[in-house]
Amino acid sequence: LKAQLALVEQAEQGAKPKRNELGYLRETVTTTRSPQPKLRKQVATAEGSTQRTLRTATHQISISHAMSYCAFSPDGSVIVTAGEDNSLHVWKVEPRSGTFVCVQVLAGHTGVVHSCAFAEDGQTIASTSQDNTGCFWDAATGAALATLEGHKGAVYACKFGPGSDVLATGSLDETVKLWNTPDGECIATLEGHQGAVRAVDFSPDGGYVASCGDDSAVRLWQVWSGECIVSLPGHTGRVWGVAYAN
C-alpha cells in the first residue's frame, strides 16, 4: 500500500508567495490532466489571483474571478473552476470558435471555494469551501443537490471514490469525512490528524482513503472501519498533496 502512494510536498523554504487574507497562495494553484487517453496532452492550469487565467495545451482564457482549483469532467470535454468569488464556473470549448464558453455558474457557497471534483458519470460536481461546507451540484442544470454540513472549519479538499458512491473531504478541523452520494449524508468521520487536512484520495479499489496535511503526516484509512491503519513518517513540513497510483 505504501508503494502505491505518490506524495507531493510543498516546500516551506525560500521566498514565499504574496499573502492575502486566506494565507500564502501558491503561484500556480492547481494543474489537472484530462482523463481520456486521446486527450492526455490536454492539461488545464488554474493560476492564482495575480493572473486569473485558465490554460490548456490548446486554449487560454482570462477569467474575471481568481481561481483556486480546476477539474476535468470524466470525458475530458468540460472543465469546472473553483473561485475566490465563492462560486464555481463550468466551461466548454465552443466548436466553431474554439474558445472557452462558460455554460454554468454554480452559486451558493458563502466563502472561497477551495476544491471541486466530477463524479465518474459526469453528472454530479462536488465542491468544498471556506464556509465549512461542501456541496453536490447537478452538472447539467447547475442546481444544488445537497449541502454537506458537519465540518467545523474550512473544507480544503474533496475526492470521489470509485463508482462515485462516496465522497471524501478534508478540513481545517483536522478530520476527514465520508459522505453518501448524492444525498450528502455523513457516514464516517476519520480522526487522527493534528492539523488541517489538505488533500485526500481513494485507493483504486475504494477500500482505503489517504490523507495529508499541516501535521506533516500522511495517513491511510480503512473505509469500512474508519480505522487509521498506517501513518507514513518522514515529512518535516506541511504535506499539500497525496495521490494513489492507478
Coordinates of N, CA and C in Angstrom, one line a residue:
L1 N 0.8 -1.2 0.0 CA 0.0 0.0 0.0 C 0.9 1.3 0.0
K2 N 2.0 1.2 0.8 CA 2.9 2.4 0.8 C 3.4 2.7 -0.6
A3 N 3.7 1.6 -1.3 CA 4.3 1.8 -2.6 C 3.4 2.4 -3.6
Q4 N 2.1 2.3 -3.3 CA 1.1 2.9 -4.3 C 1.0 4.4 -4.2
L5 N 1.5 5.0 -3.1 CA 1.2 6.4 -2.8 C 2.3 7.2 -3.5
A6 N 1.9 8.2 -4.2 CA 2.8 9.2 -4.8 C 2.5 10.5 -4.0
L7 N 3.5 11.1 -3.3 CA 3.3 12.2 -2.5 C 3.9 13.4 -3.1
V8 N 3.2 14.6 -2.9 CA 3.8 15.9 -3.3 C 3.8 16.8 -2.1
E9 N 5.0 17.3 -1.8 CA 5.1 18.1 -0.6 C 5.4 19.5 -1.0
Q10 N 4.7 20.5 -0.5 CA 5.0 21.9 -0.7 C 6.2 22.4 0.1
A11 N 7.3 22.8 -0.5 CA 8.5 23.2 0.2 C 8.2 24.5 1.0
E12 N 8.7 24.5 2.2 CA 8.4 25.7 3.0 C 9.7 26.5 3.2
Q13 N 10.7 26.3 2.3 CA 11.9 27.1 2.4 C 11.9 28.1 1.3
G14 N 12.8 29.1 1.4 CA 13.0 30.1 0.4 C 11.9 31.1 0.4
A15 N 11.8 31.9 -0.7 CA 10.8 33.0 -0.8 C 9.4 32.5 -0.8
K16 N 8.5 33.2 -0.1 CA 7.1 32.8 0.0 C 6.3 33.7 -0.9
P17 N 5.2 33.1 -1.5 CA 4.3 33.9 -2.3 C 3.7 35.1 -1.5
K18 N 3.0 36.0 -2.3 CA 2.3 37.1 -1.6 C 1.2 36.5 -0.7
R19 N 0.9 37.2 0.3 CA -0.1 36.8 1.3 C -1.4 37.6 1.1
N20 N -2.5 36.9 1.2 CA -3.8 37.6 1.3 C -4.5 37.1 2.6
E21 N -5.8 37.4 2.7 CA -6.4 37.1 4.0 C -6.6 35.7 4.3
L22 N -6.4 34.8 3.2 CA -6.5 33.4 3.5 C -5.2 32.7 3.7
G23 N -4.1 33.4 3.7 CA -2.8 32.9 3.9 C -1.9 32.9 2.6
Y24 N -0.8 32.1 2.6 CA 0.1 32.1 1.5 C -0.5 31.4 0.3
L25 N -0.5 32.0 -0.8 CA -1.1 31.3 -2.0 C 0.1 30.9 -2.9
R26 N 0.0 29.7 -3.5 CA 1.0 29.3 -4.5 C 0.7 30.0 -5.8
E27 N 1.8 30.2 -6.5 CA 1.7 31.0 -7.8 C 0.8 30.2 -8.8
T28 N 1.0 28.9 -9.0 CA 0.1 28.1 -9.7 C -0.6 27.2 -8.8
V29 N -1.9 27.4 -8.7 CA -2.7 26.7 -7.6 C -2.9 25.3 -7.9
T30 N -3.3 25.0 -9.2 CA -3.6 23.6 -9.4 C -3.4 23.3 -10.9
T31 N -3.0 22.1 -11.2 CA -2.9 21.6 -12.6 C -3.6 20.2 -12.6
T32 N -4.4 20.0 -13.6 CA -5.1 18.7 -13.8 C -5.1 18.2 -15.2
R33 N -5.0 16.9 -15.4 CA -4.9 16.3 -16.7 C -6.2 15.7 -17.1
S34 N -6.5 15.8 -18.4 CA -7.7 15.1 -18.9 C -7.6 13.6 -18.7
P35 N -8.7 13.0 -18.3 CA -8.6 11.6 -18.0 C -8.7 10.7 -19.2
Q36 N -9.0 11.2 -20.4 CA -9.2 10.4 -21.6 C -7.8 10.2 -22.3
P37 N -7.5 9.0 -22.8 CA -6.2 8.7 -23.4 C -6.0 9.7 -24.6
K38 N -7.0 10.0 -25.4 CA -6.8 10.8 -26.6 C -6.6 12.3 -26.2
L39 N -6.9 12.6 -25.0 CA -6.7 14.0 -24.5 C -5.6 14.1 -23.4
R40 N -4.7 13.1 -23.3 CA -3.8 13.1 -22.2 C -2.9 14.4 -22.3
K41 N -2.7 14.9 -23.5 CA -1.8 16.1 -23.5 C -2.6 17.4 -23.1
Q42 N -3.9 17.3 -22.9 CA -4.7 18.4 -22.6 C -4.7 18.6 -21.1
V43 N -3.9 19.6 -20.7 CA -3.7 19.9 -19.2 C -4.2 21.3 -18.9
A44 N -5.0 21.4 -17.9 CA -5.6 22.7 -17.5 C -4.9 23.2 -16.3
T45 N -4.5 24.4 -16.3 CA -3.8 25.0 -15.1 C -4.6 26.3 -14.7
A46 N -5.0 26.3 -13.5 CA -5.7 27.5 -13.0 C -4.7 28.2 -12.1
E47 N -4.4 29.5 -12.5 CA -3.5 30.3 -11.8 C -4.1 31.2 -10.8
G48 N -3.4 31.7 -9.8 CA -4.0 32.4 -8.7 C -4.4 33.8 -9.0
S49 N -4.6 34.6 -8.0 CA -5.2 35.9 -8.1 C -4.4 36.9 -9.0
T50 N -3.1 36.7 -9.2 CA -2.3 37.6 -10.0 C -2.6 37.5 -11.5
Q51 N -2.9 36.2 -11.9 CA -3.1 36.0 -13.4 C -4.5 35.8 -13.8
R52 N -5.3 35.1 -13.0 CA -6.7 34.8 -13.3 C -6.9 34.2 -14.7
T53 N -6.1 33.2 -15.0 CA -6.0 32.6 -16.3 C -6.2 31.1 -16.3
L54 N -7.0 30.6 -17.2 CA -7.1 29.2 -17.4 C -6.4 28.8 -18.7
R55 N -5.5 27.9 -18.6 CA -4.7 27.5 -19.8 C -4.9 25.9 -20.0
T56 N -5.0 25.5 -21.2 CA -4.8 24.1 -21.6 C -3.8 24.1 -22.7
A57 N -3.5 22.9 -23.2 CA -2.5 22.8 -24.2 C -2.8 23.6 -25.5
T58 N -4.1 23.8 -25.7 CA -4.5 24.5 -27.0 C -5.3 25.8 -26.8
H59 N -5.7 26.1 -25.5 CA -6.5 27.3 -25.3 C -6.1 28.0 -24.1
Q60 N -6.5 29.3 -24.1 CA -6.2 30.2 -22.9 C -7.4 31.1 -22.8
I61 N -7.8 31.4 -21.5 CA -8.9 32.3 -21.3 C -8.6 33.1 -20.1
S62 N -8.9 34.4 -20.1 CA -8.8 35.2 -18.9 C -10.2 35.2 -18.2
I63 N -10.2 35.1 -16.9 CA -11.4 34.9 -16.2 C -11.5 36.1 -15.2
S64 N -12.7 36.5 -14.9 CA -12.9 37.7 -14.1 C -12.6 37.4 -12.6
H65 N -12.7 36.1 -12.2 CA -12.5 35.8 -10.8 C -11.2 35.0 -10.6
A66 N -10.6 35.2 -9.5 CA -9.4 34.4 -9.2 C -9.8 33.0 -8.9
M67 N -9.0 32.0 -9.4 CA -9.3 30.6 -9.2 C -8.4 30.0 -8.2
S68 N -9.0 29.0 -7.5 CA -8.2 28.2 -6.5 C -8.1 26.7 -6.9
Y69 N -8.9 26.2 -7.9 CA -8.8 24.8 -8.3 C -9.5 24.7 -9.6
C70 N -9.2 23.6 -10.3 CA -9.9 23.2 -11.5 C -9.9 21.7 -11.7
A71 N -10.9 21.2 -12.4 CA -11.0 19.7 -12.6 C -11.7 19.5 -14.0
F72 N -11.3 18.4 -14.6 CA -11.9 17.9 -15.9 C -13.1 17.0 -15.6
S73 N -14.1 17.0 -16.5 CA -15.1 16.0 -16.5 C -14.5 14.7 -16.9
P74 N -15.2 13.5 -16.6 CA -14.6 12.3 -17.0 C -14.3 12.1 -18.5
D75 N -15.0 12.7 -19.4 CA -14.8 12.5 -20.8 C -13.8 13.6 -21.3
G76 N -13.3 14.5 -20.4 CA -12.3 15.5 -20.8 C -12.9 16.7 -21.6
S77 N -14.2 16.8 -21.7 CA -14.7 17.8 -22.5 C -15.2 19.1 -21.8
V78 N -15.2 19.0 -20.5 CA -15.7 20.1 -19.6 C -14.7 20.3 -18.5
I79 N -14.5 21.6 -18.2 CA -13.7 22.0 -17.0 C -14.5 22.8 -16.0
V80 N -14.4 22.5 -14.7 CA -15.0 23.3 -13.7 C -13.9 24.0 -12.9
T81 N -14.1 25.3 -12.6 CA -13.1 26.0 -11.9 C -13.8 26.5 -10.6
A82 N -13.0 26.4 -9.5 CA -13.4 26.9 -8.2 C -12.8 28.3 -7.9
G83 N -13.6 29.2 -7.5 CA -13.2 30.6 -7.4 C -13.2 31.2 -6.1
E84 N -12.4 32.3 -6.0 CA -12.4 33.1 -4.8 C -13.6 34.1 -4.7
D85 N -14.5 34.0 -5.7 CA -15.7 34.8 -5.7 C -16.9 33.9 -5.1
N86 N -16.5 32.8 -4.4 CA -17.5 32.0 -3.8 C -18.3 31.1 -4.7
S87 N -17.9 31.0 -6.0 CA -18.7 30.3 -6.9 C -17.8 29.3 -7.7
L88 N -18.5 28.4 -8.5 CA -17.8 27.6 -9.5 C -18.3 27.9 -10.9
H89 N -17.4 27.9 -11.9 CA -17.8 28.1 -13.2 C -17.5 26.8 -14.0
V90 N -18.5 26.5 -14.9 CA -18.4 25.3 -15.8 C -18.1 25.8 -17.2
W91 N -17.0 25.2 -17.8 CA -16.6 25.7 -19.1 C -16.6 24.6 -20.2
K92 N -17.0 24.9 -21.4 CA -16.9 24.0 -22.5 C -16.2 24.8 -23.7
V93 N -15.6 24.0 -24.5 CA -15.0 24.6 -25.7 C -16.1 24.7 -26.8
E94 N -16.3 25.9 -27.3 CA -17.3 26.1 -28.4 C -16.7 25.7 -29.7
P95 N -17.3 24.7 -30.4 CA -16.7 24.0 -31.5 C -16.4 25.0 -32.7
R96 N -17.2 26.0 -32.9 CA -17.0 26.9 -34.0 C -15.8 27.8 -33.8
S97 N -15.8 28.4 -32.6 CA -14.7 29.4 -32.4 C -13.5 28.8 -31.7
G98 N -13.7 27.6 -31.1 CA -12.6 27.0 -30.4 C -12.2 27.7 -29.1
T99 N -13.1 28.5 -28.6 CA -12.8 29.2 -27.4 C -13.6 28.7 -26.2
F100 N -13.2 28.9 -25.0 CA -13.9 28.5 -23.8 C -15.2 29.3 -23.7
V101 N -16.3 28.7 -23.3 CA -17.6 29.3 -23.1 C -18.0 28.9 -21.7
C102 N -18.4 29.8 -20.8 CA -19.0 29.5 -19.5 C -20.4 29.1 -19.7
V103 N -20.8 27.9 -19.4 CA -22.1 27.4 -19.6 C -22.9 27.3 -18.3
Q104 N -22.3 27.3 -17.1 CA -23.0 27.3 -15.8 C -22.2 28.1 -14.8
V105 N -22.9 28.7 -13.9 CA -22.3 29.3 -12.7 C -23.0 28.7 -11.5
L106 N -22.2 28.0 -10.7 CA -22.8 27.4 -9.5 C -22.6 28.2 -8.3
A107 N -23.6 28.8 -7.8 CA -23.6 29.8 -6.7 C -24.3 29.3 -5.5
G108 N -23.8 29.5 -4.4 CA -24.4 29.1 -3.1 C -23.5 29.1 -1.9
H109 N -22.2 28.9 -2.2 CA -21.3 28.9 -1.1 C -21.2 30.4 -0.6
T110 N -20.8 30.6 0.6 CA -20.6 31.9 1.2 C -19.2 32.2 1.5
G111 N -18.3 31.4 1.0 CA -16.8 31.6 1.2 C -16.1 31.1 0.0
V112 N -14.8 31.3 -0.1 CA -14.0 30.9 -1.2 C -14.2 29.4 -1.4
V113 N -14.3 29.0 -2.7 CA -14.4 27.6 -3.0 C -13.0 27.0 -3.2
H114 N -12.6 26.0 -2.4 CA -11.2 25.5 -2.3 C -11.0 24.4 -3.3
S115 N -12.0 23.5 -3.5 CA -11.8 22.4 -4.4 C -13.1 22.0 -5.1
C116 N -12.9 21.1 -6.1 CA -14.1 20.6 -6.8 C -13.7 19.3 -7.5
A117 N -14.7 18.5 -7.8 CA -14.5 17.2 -8.5 C -15.7 16.8 -9.2
F118 N -15.5 16.1 -10.3 CA -16.6 15.4 -11.1 C -16.8 14.0 -10.6
A119 N -18.1 13.6 -10.5 CA -18.3 12.1 -10.3 C -18.0 11.4 -11.6
E120 N -17.8 10.1 -11.5 CA -17.4 9.3 -12.7 C -18.3 9.4 -13.9
D121 N -19.6 9.6 -13.6 CA -20.6 9.6 -14.7 C -20.7 11.0 -15.3
G122 N -20.0 12.0 -14.7 CA -20.0 13.4 -15.2 C -21.3 14.1 -14.8
Q123 N -22.2 13.5 -14.1 CA -23.5 14.2 -13.8 C -23.5 15.0 -12.6
T124 N -22.6 14.7 -11.7 CA -22.5 15.4 -10.4 C -21.2 16.1 -10.2
I125 N -21.2 17.3 -9.6 CA -20.0 18.0 -9.2 C -20.0 18.2 -7.7
A126 N -18.9 18.0 -7.1 CA -18.7 18.2 -5.7 C -17.8 19.4 -5.5
S127 N -18.1 20.2 -4.4 CA -17.2 21.4 -4.1 C -17.1 21.5 -2.6
T128 N -16.0 22.2 -2.2 CA -15.8 22.4 -0.8 C -15.4 23.9 -0.6
S129 N -15.6 24.4 0.6 CA -15.5 25.9 0.7 C -14.9 26.3 2.1
Q130 N -14.5 27.6 2.1 CA -14.1 28.3 3.3 C -15.3 28.4 4.3
D131 N -16.5 28.2 3.8 CA -17.7 28.4 4.7 C -18.0 27.1 5.5
N132 N -17.1 26.2 5.6 CA -17.2 25.0 6.4 C -18.1 23.9 5.8
T133 N -18.5 24.1 4.5 CA -19.4 23.1 3.9 C -18.9 22.6 2.6
G134 N -19.5 21.5 2.2 CA -19.4 21.0 0.8 C -20.7 21.1 0.1
C135 N -20.7 20.8 -1.2 CA -22.0 20.8 -1.9 C -21.9 19.8 -3.1
F136 N -23.1 19.2 -3.4 CA -23.2 18.4 -4.6 C -24.1 19.2 -5.5
W137 N -23.7 19.3 -6.8 CA -24.4 20.1 -7.8 C -24.7 19.2 -9.0
D138 N -25.9 19.5 -9.7 CA -26.2 18.8 -10.9 C -25.4 19.5 -12.0
A139 N -24.5 18.7 -12.7 CA -23.6 19.3 -13.7 C -24.4 19.9 -14.9
A140 N -25.5 19.3 -15.2 CA -26.3 19.7 -16.4 C -27.1 21.0 -16.1
T141 N -27.7 21.1 -15.0 CA -28.6 22.2 -14.7 C -28.0 23.3 -13.8
G142 N -27.0 22.9 -13.0 CA -26.4 23.8 -12.1 C -27.1 23.9 -10.7
A143 N -28.1 23.0 -10.6 CA -28.9 23.0 -9.3 C -28.1 22.4 -8.2
A144 N -28.3 22.9 -7.0 CA -27.7 22.3 -5.8 C -28.5 21.1 -5.4
L145 N -27.8 20.0 -5.2 CA -28.4 18.7 -4.9 C -28.4 18.5 -3.4
A146 N -27.3 18.8 -2.7 CA -27.2 18.6 -1.3 C -26.1 19.5 -0.7
T147 N -26.3 19.9 0.5 CA -25.2 20.6 1.3 C -24.6 19.7 2.3
L148 N -23.3 19.6 2.3 CA -22.6 18.7 3.2 C -22.2 19.5 4.4
E149 N -22.9 19.3 5.5 CA -22.7 20.1 6.7 C -22.2 19.2 7.9
G150 N -21.2 19.6 8.6 CA -20.7 18.8 9.7 C -19.2 19.2 10.0
H151 N -18.5 19.7 9.1 CA -17.1 20.1 9.4 C -17.2 21.4 10.2
K152 N -16.2 21.6 11.1 CA -16.2 22.8 12.0 C -15.1 23.8 11.6
G153 N -14.6 23.7 10.3 CA -13.7 24.6 9.8 C -13.7 24.5 8.3
A154 N -12.9 25.4 7.6 CA -12.9 25.4 6.2 C -12.6 24.0 5.6
V155 N -13.2 23.7 4.5 CA -13.0 22.4 3.9 C -12.2 22.6 2.6
Y156 N -11.0 22.0 2.7 CA -9.9 22.3 1.7 C -9.9 21.3 0.5
A157 N -10.4 20.1 0.7 CA -10.2 19.0 -0.3 C -11.4 18.1 -0.5
C158 N -11.6 17.6 -1.7 CA -12.7 16.6 -1.9 C -12.2 15.6 -3.0
K159 N -12.7 14.4 -2.9 CA -12.4 13.4 -3.9 C -13.5 12.3 -3.9
F160 N -14.0 12.0 -5.1 CA -15.0 10.9 -5.2 C -14.2 9.6 -5.2
G161 N -14.8 8.6 -4.6 CA -14.3 7.2 -4.6 C -14.7 6.5 -5.9
P162 N -14.1 5.4 -6.2 CA -14.5 4.6 -7.4 C -16.0 4.3 -7.4
G163 N -16.7 4.6 -8.5 CA -18.1 4.5 -8.6 C -18.9 5.7 -8.1
S164 N -18.1 6.6 -7.5 CA -18.7 7.9 -7.0 C -19.8 7.8 -6.0
D165 N -19.9 6.6 -5.3 CA -20.9 6.4 -4.3 C -20.6 7.2 -3.0
V166 N -19.3 7.5 -2.8 CA -18.8 8.1 -1.6 C -17.9 9.2 -2.0
L167 N -18.0 10.3 -1.2 CA -17.1 11.5 -1.4 C -16.3 11.6 -0.1
A168 N -15.0 11.9 -0.2 CA -14.1 12.2 1.0 C -13.8 13.6 1.0
T169 N -13.8 14.3 2.2 CA -13.4 15.7 2.3 C -12.4 15.8 3.4
G170 N -11.5 16.8 3.3 CA -10.5 17.1 4.3 C -10.7 18.6 4.8
S171 N -10.5 18.8 6.1 CA -10.8 20.1 6.6 C -9.8 20.7 7.6
L172 N -10.0 22.0 7.8 CA -9.2 22.7 8.8 C -9.5 22.1 10.2
D173 N -10.6 21.5 10.4 CA -11.0 20.9 11.7 C -10.2 19.6 12.0
E174 N -9.2 19.3 11.2 CA -8.3 18.1 11.4 C -9.0 16.8 11.1
T175 N -10.1 16.8 10.5 CA -10.8 15.5 10.2 C -11.0 15.2 8.7
V176 N -11.2 14.0 8.4 CA -11.6 13.5 7.0 C -13.0 13.0 7.2
K177 N -14.0 13.4 6.4 CA -15.3 12.9 6.5 C -15.7 12.2 5.2
L178 N -16.5 11.2 5.3 CA -17.0 10.5 4.1 C -18.5 10.7 4.0
W179 N -19.0 11.0 2.8 CA -20.4 11.3 2.5 C -21.0 10.5 1.5
N180 N -22.3 10.1 1.7 CA -23.0 9.4 0.6 C -23.3 10.3 -0.5
T181 N -23.3 9.8 -1.7 CA -23.7 10.5 -2.9 C -25.0 9.9 -3.4
P182 N -26.0 10.7 -3.8 CA -26.0 12.2 -3.8 C -26.7 12.9 -2.7
D183 N -27.1 12.1 -1.6 CA -28.0 12.7 -0.6 C -27.2 13.5 0.4
G184 N -25.8 13.4 0.4 CA -25.0 14.2 1.3 C -25.0 13.8 2.8
E185 N -25.4 12.5 3.1 CA -25.4 12.1 4.5 C -23.9 11.7 4.8
C186 N -23.5 12.2 6.0 CA -22.2 11.9 6.5 C -22.2 10.5 7.1
I187 N -21.3 9.6 6.6 CA -21.4 8.2 7.0 C -20.2 7.9 7.9
A188 N -19.1 8.8 8.0 CA -18.0 8.5 8.8 C -17.2 9.7 9.0
T189 N -16.6 9.9 10.2 CA -15.6 10.9 10.5 C -14.3 10.3 10.9
L190 N -13.2 10.6 10.2 CA -11.9 9.9 10.4 C -11.1 10.9 11.2
E191 N -10.7 10.6 12.4 CA -10.0 11.5 13.3 C -8.6 11.0 13.6
G192 N -7.6 11.8 13.7 CA -6.3 11.4 14.0 C -5.2 12.5 13.6
H193 N -5.5 13.3 12.5 CA -4.6 14.3 12.2 C -4.5 15.4 13.3
Q194 N -3.4 16.0 13.4 CA -3.2 17.1 14.4 C -3.0 18.5 13.7
G195 N -3.6 18.6 12.6 CA -3.5 19.9 11.8 C -4.5 19.8 10.7
A196 N -4.7 20.9 9.9 CA -5.6 20.9 8.8 C -5.3 19.8 7.8
V197 N -6.3 19.2 7.2 CA -6.2 18.2 6.2 C -6.3 18.9 4.9
R198 N -5.2 18.7 4.1 CA -5.1 19.5 2.8 C -5.5 18.7 1.6
A199 N -5.4 17.4 1.6 CA -5.7 16.6 0.4 C -6.1 15.2 0.8
V200 N -7.0 14.6 0.0 CA -7.4 13.2 0.2 C -7.5 12.5 -1.2
D201 N -7.4 11.1 -1.1 CA -7.5 10.3 -2.3 C -7.9 8.9 -1.9
F202 N -8.7 8.3 -2.8 CA -9.1 6.9 -2.6 C -8.2 6.0 -3.3
S203 N -8.0 4.8 -2.8 CA -7.3 3.7 -3.5 C -8.2 3.3 -4.7
P204 N -7.5 2.7 -5.7 CA -8.3 2.3 -6.9 C -9.5 1.3 -6.6
D205 N -9.3 0.5 -5.6 CA -10.4 -0.4 -5.2 C -11.5 0.2 -4.3
G206 N -11.2 1.5 -3.8 CA -12.2 2.1 -3.0 C -12.1 1.7 -1.5
G207 N -11.2 0.8 -1.2 CA -11.2 0.3 0.2 C -10.4 1.2 1.2
Y208 N -9.6 2.1 0.7 CA -8.8 2.9 1.5 C -8.8 4.4 1.1
V209 N -8.7 5.3 2.1 CA -8.5 6.7 1.8 C -7.2 7.2 2.4
A210 N -6.4 7.9 1.6 CA -5.2 8.5 2.0 C -5.4 10.0 2.3
S211 N -4.8 10.5 3.3 CA -4.9 12.0 3.6 C -3.6 12.5 4.1
C212 N -3.5 13.9 4.0 CA -2.2 14.5 4.4 C -2.6 16.0 4.8
G213 N -1.6 16.6 5.5 CA -2.0 17.9 5.9 C -0.9 18.7 6.7
D214 N -1.3 19.6 7.5 CA -0.3 20.5 8.2 C 0.5 19.9 9.3
D215 N 0.1 18.7 9.7 CA 0.8 18.0 10.8 C 2.0 17.1 10.3
S216 N 2.3 17.3 9.0 CA 3.4 16.6 8.3 C 3.1 15.1 8.1
A217 N 1.9 14.6 8.5 CA 1.6 13.2 8.4 C 0.8 12.9 7.1
V218 N 1.1 11.7 6.7 CA 0.3 11.0 5.6 C -0.4 9.8 6.3
R219 N -1.7 9.8 6.3 CA -2.4 8.7 6.9 C -3.2 7.9 5.9
L220 N -3.3 6.6 6.2 CA -4.0 5.7 5.4 C -5.2 5.1 6.2
W221 N -6.4 5.2 5.7 CA -7.6 4.9 6.5 C -8.3 3.7 5.8
Q222 N -8.8 2.8 6.5 CA -9.7 1.7 6.0 C -11.1 2.3 6.0
V223 N -11.7 2.3 4.8 CA -13.0 2.9 4.6 C -14.1 2.2 5.4
W224 N -14.2 0.9 5.4 CA -15.3 0.2 6.0 C -15.3 0.3 7.6
S225 N -14.1 0.4 8.1 CA -14.0 0.5 9.6 C -13.7 1.9 10.1
G226 N -13.2 2.8 9.3 CA -12.8 4.1 9.7 C -11.5 4.2 10.5
E227 N -10.8 3.1 10.5 CA -9.5 2.9 11.3 C -8.3 3.4 10.5
C228 N -7.4 4.2 11.1 CA -6.2 4.6 10.5 C -5.2 3.4 10.7
I229 N -4.8 2.8 9.5 CA -4.0 1.6 9.6 C -2.5 1.8 9.5
V230 N -2.2 3.0 9.0 CA -0.7 3.4 9.0 C -0.6 4.9 8.8
S231 N 0.5 5.4 9.5 CA 0.9 6.8 9.3 C 2.3 6.8 8.7
L232 N 2.5 7.5 7.6 CA 3.8 7.5 6.9 C 4.6 8.6 7.4
P233 N 5.7 8.3 8.1 CA 6.6 9.4 8.6 C 7.6 9.9 7.6
G234 N 8.3 11.0 7.9 CA 9.4 11.4 7.0 C 9.3 12.9 6.7
H235 N 8.1 13.4 6.4 CA 8.0 14.8 6.1 C 8.2 15.7 7.3
T236 N 8.8 16.8 7.1 CA 9.1 17.8 8.2 C 8.3 19.1 8.1
G237 N 7.5 19.2 7.1 CA 6.6 20.4 6.9 C 5.3 19.9 6.4
R238 N 4.4 20.9 6.1 CA 3.1 20.6 5.6 C 3.2 19.7 4.3
V239 N 2.2 18.8 4.2 CA 2.1 18.0 3.0 C 0.9 18.4 2.3
W240 N 1.0 18.9 1.1 CA 0.0 19.6 0.3 C -0.8 18.6 -0.6
G241 N -0.3 17.5 -0.9 CA -1.0 16.6 -1.9 C -0.7 15.2 -1.7
V242 N -1.6 14.3 -2.0 CA -1.4 12.9 -1.9 C -2.3 12.3 -3.1
A243 N -1.7 11.2 -3.7 CA -2.4 10.5 -4.8 C -2.0 9.1 -4.9
Y244 N -3.0 8.2 -5.1 CA -2.7 6.8 -5.4 C -2.3 6.6 -6.8
A245 N -1.3 5.7 -7.1 CA -1.0 5.3 -8.5 C -2.2 4.5 -9.0
N246 N -2.5 4.7 -10.3 CA -3.6 3.9 -10.9 C -3.2 2.5 -11.2

